[in-house]
PDB file of C-alpha atoms in Angstrom:
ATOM      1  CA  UNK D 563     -11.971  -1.009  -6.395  1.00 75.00           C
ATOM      2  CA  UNK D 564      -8.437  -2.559  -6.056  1.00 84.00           C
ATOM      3  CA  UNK D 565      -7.306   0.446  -3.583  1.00 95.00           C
ATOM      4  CA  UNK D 566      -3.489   0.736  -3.727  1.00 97.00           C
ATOM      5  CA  UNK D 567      -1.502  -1.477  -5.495  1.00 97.00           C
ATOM      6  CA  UNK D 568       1.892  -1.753  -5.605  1.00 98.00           C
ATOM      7  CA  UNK D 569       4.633  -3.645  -7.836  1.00 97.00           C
ATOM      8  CA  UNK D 570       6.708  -5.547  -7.244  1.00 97.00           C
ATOM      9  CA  UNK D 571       5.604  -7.739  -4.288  1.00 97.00           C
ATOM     10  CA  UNK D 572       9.372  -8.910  -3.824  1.00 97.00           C
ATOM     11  CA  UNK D 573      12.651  -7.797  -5.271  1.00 97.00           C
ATOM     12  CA  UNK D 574      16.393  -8.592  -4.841  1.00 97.00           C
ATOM     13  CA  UNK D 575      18.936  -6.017  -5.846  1.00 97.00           C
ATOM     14  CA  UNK D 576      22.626  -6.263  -5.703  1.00 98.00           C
ATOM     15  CA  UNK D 577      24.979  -3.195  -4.142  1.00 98.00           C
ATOM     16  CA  UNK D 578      24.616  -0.132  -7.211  1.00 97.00           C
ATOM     17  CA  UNK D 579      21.787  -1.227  -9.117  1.00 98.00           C
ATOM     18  CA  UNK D 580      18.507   0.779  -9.534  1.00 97.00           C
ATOM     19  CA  UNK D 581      15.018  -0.054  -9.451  1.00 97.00           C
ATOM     20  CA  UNK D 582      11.680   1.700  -9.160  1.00 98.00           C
ATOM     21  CA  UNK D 583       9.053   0.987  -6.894  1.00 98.00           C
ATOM     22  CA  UNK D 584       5.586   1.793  -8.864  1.00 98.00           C
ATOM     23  CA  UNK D 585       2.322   2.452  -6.719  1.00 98.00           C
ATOM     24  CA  UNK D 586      -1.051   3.291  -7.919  1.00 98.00           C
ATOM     25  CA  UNK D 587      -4.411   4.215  -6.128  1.00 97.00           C
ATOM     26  CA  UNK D 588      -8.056   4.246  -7.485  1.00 96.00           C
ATOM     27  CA  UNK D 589     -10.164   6.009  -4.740  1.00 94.00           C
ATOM     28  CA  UNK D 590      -8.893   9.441  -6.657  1.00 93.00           C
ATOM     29  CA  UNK D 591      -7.185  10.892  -3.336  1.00 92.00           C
ATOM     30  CA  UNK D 592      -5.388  13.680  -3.446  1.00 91.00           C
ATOM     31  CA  UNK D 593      -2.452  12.641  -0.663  1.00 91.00           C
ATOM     32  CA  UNK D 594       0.055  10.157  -1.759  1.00 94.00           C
ATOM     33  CA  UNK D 595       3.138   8.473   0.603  1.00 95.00           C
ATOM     34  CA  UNK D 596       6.094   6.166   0.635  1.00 98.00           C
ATOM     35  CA  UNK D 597       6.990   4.766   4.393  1.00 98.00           C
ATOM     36  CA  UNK D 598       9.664   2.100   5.096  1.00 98.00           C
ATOM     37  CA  UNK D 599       9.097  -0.477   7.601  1.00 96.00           C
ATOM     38  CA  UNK D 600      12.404  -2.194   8.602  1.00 93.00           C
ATOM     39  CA  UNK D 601      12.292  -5.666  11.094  1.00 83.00           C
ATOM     40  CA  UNK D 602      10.490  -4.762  14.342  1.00 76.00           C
ATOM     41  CA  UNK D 603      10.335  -0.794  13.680  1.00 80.00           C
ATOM     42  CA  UNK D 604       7.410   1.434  12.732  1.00 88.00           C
ATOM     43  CA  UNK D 605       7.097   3.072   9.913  1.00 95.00           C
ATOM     44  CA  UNK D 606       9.315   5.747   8.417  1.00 95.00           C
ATOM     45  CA  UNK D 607       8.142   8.051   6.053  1.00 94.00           C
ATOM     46  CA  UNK D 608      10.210   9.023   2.568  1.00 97.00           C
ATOM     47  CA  UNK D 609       8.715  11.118   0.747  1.00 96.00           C
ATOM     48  CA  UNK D 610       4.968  12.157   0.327  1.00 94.00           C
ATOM     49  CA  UNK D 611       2.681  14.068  -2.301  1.00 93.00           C
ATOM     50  CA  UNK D 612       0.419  16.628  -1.059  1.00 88.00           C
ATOM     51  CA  UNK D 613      -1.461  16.915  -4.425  1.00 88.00           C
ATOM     52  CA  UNK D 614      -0.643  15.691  -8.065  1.00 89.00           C
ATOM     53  CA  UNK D 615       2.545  17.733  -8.793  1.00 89.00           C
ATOM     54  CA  UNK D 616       4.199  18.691  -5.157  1.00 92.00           C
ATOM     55  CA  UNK D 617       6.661  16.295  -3.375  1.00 95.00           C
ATOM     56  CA  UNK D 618       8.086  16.584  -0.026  1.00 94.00           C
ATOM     57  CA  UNK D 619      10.450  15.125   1.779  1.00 94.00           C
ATOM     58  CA  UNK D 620       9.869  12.759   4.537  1.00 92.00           C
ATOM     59  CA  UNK D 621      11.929  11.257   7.977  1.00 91.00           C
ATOM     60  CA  UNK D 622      14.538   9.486   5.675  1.00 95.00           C
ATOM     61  CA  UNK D 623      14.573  10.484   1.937  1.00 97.00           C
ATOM     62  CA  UNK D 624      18.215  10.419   1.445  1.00 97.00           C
ATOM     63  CA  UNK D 625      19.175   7.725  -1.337  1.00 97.00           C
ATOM     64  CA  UNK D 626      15.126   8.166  -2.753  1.00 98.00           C
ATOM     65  CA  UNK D 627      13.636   9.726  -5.224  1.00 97.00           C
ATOM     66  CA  UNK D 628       9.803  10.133  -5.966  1.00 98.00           C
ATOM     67  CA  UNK D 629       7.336  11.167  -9.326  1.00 97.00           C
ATOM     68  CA  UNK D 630       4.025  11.813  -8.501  1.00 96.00           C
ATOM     69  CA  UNK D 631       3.178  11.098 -12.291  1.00 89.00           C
ATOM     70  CA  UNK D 632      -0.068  11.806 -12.393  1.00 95.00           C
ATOM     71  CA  UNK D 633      -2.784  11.745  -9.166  1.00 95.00           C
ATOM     72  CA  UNK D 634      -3.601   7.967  -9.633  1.00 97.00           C
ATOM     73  CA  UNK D 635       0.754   7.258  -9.673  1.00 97.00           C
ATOM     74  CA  UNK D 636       3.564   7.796  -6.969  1.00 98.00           C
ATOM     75  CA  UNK D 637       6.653   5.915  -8.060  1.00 98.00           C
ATOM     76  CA  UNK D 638       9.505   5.777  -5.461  1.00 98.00           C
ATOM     77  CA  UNK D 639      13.228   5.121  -7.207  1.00 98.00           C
ATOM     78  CA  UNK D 640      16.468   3.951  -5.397  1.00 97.00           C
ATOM     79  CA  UNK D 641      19.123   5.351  -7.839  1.00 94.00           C
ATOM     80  CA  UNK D 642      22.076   3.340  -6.389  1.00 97.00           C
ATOM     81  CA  UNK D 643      21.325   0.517  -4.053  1.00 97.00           C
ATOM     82  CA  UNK D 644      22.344  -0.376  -0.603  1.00 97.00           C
ATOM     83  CA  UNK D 645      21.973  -2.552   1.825  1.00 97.00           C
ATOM     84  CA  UNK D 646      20.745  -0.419   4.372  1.00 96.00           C
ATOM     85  CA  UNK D 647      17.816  -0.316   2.230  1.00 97.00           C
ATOM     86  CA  UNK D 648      16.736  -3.312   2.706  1.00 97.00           C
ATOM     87  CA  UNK D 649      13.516  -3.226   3.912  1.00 97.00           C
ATOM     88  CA  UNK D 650       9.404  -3.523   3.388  1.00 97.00           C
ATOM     89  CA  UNK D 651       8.099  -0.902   1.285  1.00 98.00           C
ATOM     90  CA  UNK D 652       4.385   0.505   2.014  1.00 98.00           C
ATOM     91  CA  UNK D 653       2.878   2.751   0.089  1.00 98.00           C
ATOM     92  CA  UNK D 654      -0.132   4.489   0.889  1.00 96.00           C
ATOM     93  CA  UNK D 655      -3.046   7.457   0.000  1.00 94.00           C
ATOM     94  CA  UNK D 656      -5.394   9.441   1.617  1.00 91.00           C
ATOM     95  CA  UNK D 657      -7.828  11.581   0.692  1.00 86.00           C
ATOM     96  CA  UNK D 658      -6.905  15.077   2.993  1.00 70.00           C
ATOM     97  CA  UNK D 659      -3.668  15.786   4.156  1.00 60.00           C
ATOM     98  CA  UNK D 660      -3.373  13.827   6.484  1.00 56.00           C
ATOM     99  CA  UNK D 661      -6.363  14.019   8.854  1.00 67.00           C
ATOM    100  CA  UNK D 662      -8.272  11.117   7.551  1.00 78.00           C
ATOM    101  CA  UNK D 663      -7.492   7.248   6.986  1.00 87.00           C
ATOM    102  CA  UNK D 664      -4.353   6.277   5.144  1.00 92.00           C
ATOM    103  CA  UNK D 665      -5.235   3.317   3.316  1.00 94.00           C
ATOM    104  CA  UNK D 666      -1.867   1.131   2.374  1.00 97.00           C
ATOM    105  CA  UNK D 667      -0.966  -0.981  -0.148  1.00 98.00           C
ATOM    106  CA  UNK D 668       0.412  -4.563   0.291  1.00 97.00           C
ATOM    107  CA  UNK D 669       4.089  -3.738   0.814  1.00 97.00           C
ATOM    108  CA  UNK D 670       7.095  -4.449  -1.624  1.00 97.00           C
ATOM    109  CA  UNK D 671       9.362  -6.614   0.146  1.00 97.00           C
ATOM    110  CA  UNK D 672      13.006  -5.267  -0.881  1.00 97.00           C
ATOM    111  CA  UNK D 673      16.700  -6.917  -0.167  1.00 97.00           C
ATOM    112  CA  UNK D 674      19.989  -6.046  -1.373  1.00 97.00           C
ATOM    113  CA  UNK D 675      23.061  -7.524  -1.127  1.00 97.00           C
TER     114      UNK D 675
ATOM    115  CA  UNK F 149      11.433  17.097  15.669  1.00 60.00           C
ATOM    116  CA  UNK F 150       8.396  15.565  15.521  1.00 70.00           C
ATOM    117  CA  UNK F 151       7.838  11.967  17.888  1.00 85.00           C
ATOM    118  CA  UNK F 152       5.959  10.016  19.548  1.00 90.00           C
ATOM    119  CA  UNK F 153       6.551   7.520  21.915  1.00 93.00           C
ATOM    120  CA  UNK F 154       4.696   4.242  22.400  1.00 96.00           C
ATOM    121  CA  UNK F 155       4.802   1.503  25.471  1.00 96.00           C
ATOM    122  CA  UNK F 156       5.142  -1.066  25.765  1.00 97.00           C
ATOM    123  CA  UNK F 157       6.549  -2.742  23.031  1.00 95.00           C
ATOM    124  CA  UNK F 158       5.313  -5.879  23.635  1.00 97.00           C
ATOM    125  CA  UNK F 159       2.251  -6.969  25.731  1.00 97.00           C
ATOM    126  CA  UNK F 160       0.994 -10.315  26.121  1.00 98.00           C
ATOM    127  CA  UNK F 161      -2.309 -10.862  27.818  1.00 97.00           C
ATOM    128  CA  UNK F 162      -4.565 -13.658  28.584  1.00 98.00           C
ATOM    129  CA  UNK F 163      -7.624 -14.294  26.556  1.00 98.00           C
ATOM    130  CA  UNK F 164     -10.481 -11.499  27.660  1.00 97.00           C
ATOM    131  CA  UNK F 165      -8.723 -10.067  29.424  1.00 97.00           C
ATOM    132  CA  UNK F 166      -7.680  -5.950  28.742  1.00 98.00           C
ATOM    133  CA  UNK F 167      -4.799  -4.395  26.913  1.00 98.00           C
ATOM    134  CA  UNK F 168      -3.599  -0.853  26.967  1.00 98.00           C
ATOM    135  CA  UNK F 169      -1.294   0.736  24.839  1.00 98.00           C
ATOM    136  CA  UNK F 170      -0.389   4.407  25.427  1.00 98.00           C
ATOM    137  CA  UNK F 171       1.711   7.199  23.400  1.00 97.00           C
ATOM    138  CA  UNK F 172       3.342  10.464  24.451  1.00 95.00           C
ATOM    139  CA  UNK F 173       3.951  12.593  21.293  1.00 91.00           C
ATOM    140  CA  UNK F 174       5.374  16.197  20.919  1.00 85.00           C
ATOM    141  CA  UNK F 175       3.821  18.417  18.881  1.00 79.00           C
ATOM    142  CA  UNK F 176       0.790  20.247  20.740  1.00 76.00           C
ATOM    143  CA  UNK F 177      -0.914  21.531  17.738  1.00 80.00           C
ATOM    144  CA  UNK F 178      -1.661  18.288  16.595  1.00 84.00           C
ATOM    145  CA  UNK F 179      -5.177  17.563  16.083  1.00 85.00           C
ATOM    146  CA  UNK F 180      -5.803  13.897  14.630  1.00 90.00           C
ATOM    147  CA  UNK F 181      -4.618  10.462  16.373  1.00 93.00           C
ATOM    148  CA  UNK F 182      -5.410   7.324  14.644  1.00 95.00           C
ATOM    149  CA  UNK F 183      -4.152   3.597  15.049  1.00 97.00           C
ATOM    150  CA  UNK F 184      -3.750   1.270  13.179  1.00 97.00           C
ATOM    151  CA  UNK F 185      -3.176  -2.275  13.484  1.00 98.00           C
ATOM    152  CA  UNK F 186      -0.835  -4.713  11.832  1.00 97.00           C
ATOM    153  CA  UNK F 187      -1.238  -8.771  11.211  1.00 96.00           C
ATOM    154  CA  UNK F 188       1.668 -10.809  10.568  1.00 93.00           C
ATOM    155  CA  UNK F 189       2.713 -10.308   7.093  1.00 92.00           C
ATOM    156  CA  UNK F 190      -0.176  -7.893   5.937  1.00 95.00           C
ATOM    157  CA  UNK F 191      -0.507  -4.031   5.191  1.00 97.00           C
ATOM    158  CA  UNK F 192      -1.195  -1.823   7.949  1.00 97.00           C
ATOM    159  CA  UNK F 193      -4.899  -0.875   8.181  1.00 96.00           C
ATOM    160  CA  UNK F 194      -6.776   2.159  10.262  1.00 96.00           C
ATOM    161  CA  UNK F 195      -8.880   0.421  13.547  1.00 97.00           C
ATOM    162  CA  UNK F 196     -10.338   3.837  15.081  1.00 97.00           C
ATOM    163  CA  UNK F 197      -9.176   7.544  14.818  1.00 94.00           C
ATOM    164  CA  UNK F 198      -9.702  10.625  17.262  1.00 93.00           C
ATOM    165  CA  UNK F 199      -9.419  14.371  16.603  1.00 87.00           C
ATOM    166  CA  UNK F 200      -8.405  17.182  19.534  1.00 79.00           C
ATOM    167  CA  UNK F 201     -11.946  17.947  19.930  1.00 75.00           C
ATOM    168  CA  UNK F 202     -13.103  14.507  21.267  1.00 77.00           C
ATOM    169  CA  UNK F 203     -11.361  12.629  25.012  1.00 91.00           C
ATOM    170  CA  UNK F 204     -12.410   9.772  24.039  1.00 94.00           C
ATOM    171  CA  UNK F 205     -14.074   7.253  21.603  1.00 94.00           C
ATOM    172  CA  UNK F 206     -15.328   3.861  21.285  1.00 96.00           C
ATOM    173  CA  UNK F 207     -15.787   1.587  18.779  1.00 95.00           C
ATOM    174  CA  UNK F 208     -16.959  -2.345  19.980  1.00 96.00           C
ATOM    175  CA  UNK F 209     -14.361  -3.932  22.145  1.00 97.00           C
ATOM    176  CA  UNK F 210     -11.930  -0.860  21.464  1.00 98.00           C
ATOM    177  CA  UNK F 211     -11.548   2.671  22.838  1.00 97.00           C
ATOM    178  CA  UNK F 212      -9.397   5.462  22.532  1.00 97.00           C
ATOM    179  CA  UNK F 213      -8.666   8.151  25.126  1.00 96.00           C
ATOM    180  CA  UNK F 214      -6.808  11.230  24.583  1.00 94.00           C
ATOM    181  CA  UNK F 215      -5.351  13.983  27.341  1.00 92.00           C
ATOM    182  CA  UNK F 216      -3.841  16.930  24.884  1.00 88.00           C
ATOM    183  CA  UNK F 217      -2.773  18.738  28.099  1.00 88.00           C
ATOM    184  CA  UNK F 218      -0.574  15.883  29.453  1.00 89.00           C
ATOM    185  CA  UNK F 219      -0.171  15.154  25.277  1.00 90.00           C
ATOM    186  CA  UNK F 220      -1.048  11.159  25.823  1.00 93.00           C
ATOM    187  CA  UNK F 221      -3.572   9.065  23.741  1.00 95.00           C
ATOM    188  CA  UNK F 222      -4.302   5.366  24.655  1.00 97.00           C
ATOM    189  CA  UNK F 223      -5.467   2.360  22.822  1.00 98.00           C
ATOM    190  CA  UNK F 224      -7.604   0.394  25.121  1.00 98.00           C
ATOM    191  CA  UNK F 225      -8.964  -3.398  23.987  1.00 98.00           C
ATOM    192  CA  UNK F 226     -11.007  -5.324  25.873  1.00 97.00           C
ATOM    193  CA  UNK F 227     -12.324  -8.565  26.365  1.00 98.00           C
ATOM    194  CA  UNK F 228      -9.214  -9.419  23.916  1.00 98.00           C
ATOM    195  CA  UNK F 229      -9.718 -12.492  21.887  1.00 97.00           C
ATOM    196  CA  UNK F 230      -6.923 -14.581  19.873  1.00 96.00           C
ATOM    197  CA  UNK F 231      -7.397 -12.667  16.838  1.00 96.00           C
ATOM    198  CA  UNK F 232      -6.516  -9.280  18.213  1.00 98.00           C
ATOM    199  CA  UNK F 233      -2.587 -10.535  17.902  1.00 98.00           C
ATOM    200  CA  UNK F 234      -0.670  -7.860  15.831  1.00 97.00           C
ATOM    201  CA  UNK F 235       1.091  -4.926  15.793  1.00 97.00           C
ATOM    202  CA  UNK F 236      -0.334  -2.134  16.493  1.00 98.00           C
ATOM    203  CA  UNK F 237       0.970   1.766  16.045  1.00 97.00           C
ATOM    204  CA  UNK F 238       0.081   4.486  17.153  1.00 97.00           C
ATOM    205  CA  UNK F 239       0.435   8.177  14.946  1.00 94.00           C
ATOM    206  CA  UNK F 240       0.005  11.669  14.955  1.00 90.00           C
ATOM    207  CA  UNK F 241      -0.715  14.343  12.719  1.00 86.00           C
ATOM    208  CA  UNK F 242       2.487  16.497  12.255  1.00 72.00           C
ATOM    209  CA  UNK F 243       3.549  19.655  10.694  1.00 66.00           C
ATOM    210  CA  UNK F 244       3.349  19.477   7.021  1.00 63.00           C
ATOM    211  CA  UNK F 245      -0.066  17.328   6.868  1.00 67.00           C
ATOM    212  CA  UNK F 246       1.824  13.884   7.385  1.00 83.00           C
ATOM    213  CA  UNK F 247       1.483  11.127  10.212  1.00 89.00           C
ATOM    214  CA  UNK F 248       4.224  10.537  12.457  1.00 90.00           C
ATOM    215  CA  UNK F 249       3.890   6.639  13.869  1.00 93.00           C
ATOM    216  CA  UNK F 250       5.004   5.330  17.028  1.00 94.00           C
ATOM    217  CA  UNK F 251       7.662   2.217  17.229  1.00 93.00           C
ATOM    218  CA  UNK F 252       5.291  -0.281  17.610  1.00 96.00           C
ATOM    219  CA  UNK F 253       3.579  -2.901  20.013  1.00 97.00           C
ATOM    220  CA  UNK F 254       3.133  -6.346  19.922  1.00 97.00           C
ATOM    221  CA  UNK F 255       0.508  -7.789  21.308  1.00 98.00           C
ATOM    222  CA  UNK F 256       0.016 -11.468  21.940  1.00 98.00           C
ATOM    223  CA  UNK F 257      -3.438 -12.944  23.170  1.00 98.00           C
ATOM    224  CA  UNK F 258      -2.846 -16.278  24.783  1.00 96.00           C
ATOM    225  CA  UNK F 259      -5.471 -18.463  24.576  1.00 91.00           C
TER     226      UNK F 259
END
């Protein structure tokens, strides 16, 4: 079991461009989120998946975009860079909504300039 | 909206000694308060969990307490050794079926 992956570990973006943030889980939970972690803060939720084919919105979603493309895949998509982006990126899965563990993958590290 | 509030933000203690970290959050129909703990560089990962129906529960070294009338839980370590240094956060289950997490504390075990 590799848990929850996530690519890219590290990415640098200028001002404007796009990217996608892929994450994948193989405990078959149901419950899929994006947080953001920015220096010395806890973590901020984006956007999270109830169940293959709902997304809601989190704390901060503006300037994100999610696809829950199937109930292994979340993808998270910044359509137009900025620097007030930058930041750690952790996704994560559980198996209820929210009443058991959230297991987390390693974290993309994100900057852009 | 839904927060919760977590003190200190940083606590250093001497080795075996005991560290408390407590949270105030605001939504009283919450029932489920894990923490989770944080190493330097790694992904966050769940140390113990309590649910409205429990005060308190203990796991080794570490306990949790929770008063939902005065809407406090507590992270309690003891005998703390070097490698309990991290970040740890506290959460909450809010409306919609999604955690809420406190800011954060760092704690630092001197040897």
């Amino acid at each position: 079991n590799a848990g929850v992956t996530q690519t890219p570990k590290f990415q640098v973006l200028k001002t404007g461009q796009s990217m996608t943030l892929q994450c994948a889980q193989d405990m078959n939970h149901n419950s899929m989120y994006w947080y953001r972690q920015d220096p010395g803060m806890g973590l901020r939720l984006i956007y999270y998946s109830a169940s293959e084919g709902t997304t809601d919105k989190g704390e901060v979603p503006n300037g994100y975009n999610v696809s829950r493309l199937n109930k292994r895949e979340f993808s998270l998509r910044l359509e137009s860079a900025a620097p007030s982006q930058t930041s750690v990126y952790f996704c994560a899965s559980s198996d209820h909504r929210g009443a058991t563990e959230q297991y987390f993958g390693p974290g993309t590290r994100l900057t852009v300039t | 909206g839904e927060n919760v509030e977590q003190h200190p933000s940083t606590l250093s203690v001497q080795e075996g000694d005991s560290a408390v970290i407590k949270c105030t959050y605001s939504d009283s129909a919450s029932n489920y308060f894990p923490w989770y703990k944080q190493e330097l560089g790694k992904r966050p990962q769940l140390i113990i969990d309590i649910r409205s129906n429990v005060g308190e529960k203990k796991d080794q070294r570490i306990a949790v307490t929770l008063n939902k009338t005065a809407k406090h839980f507590s992270l309690h370590i003891t005998e703390t050794q070097p490698e309990d240094s991290a970040v740890y956060f506290c959460a909450f289950k809010a409306a919609g079926n999604k955690l809420t997490f406190g800011g954060g504390t760092r704690v630092l075990v001197k040897p």
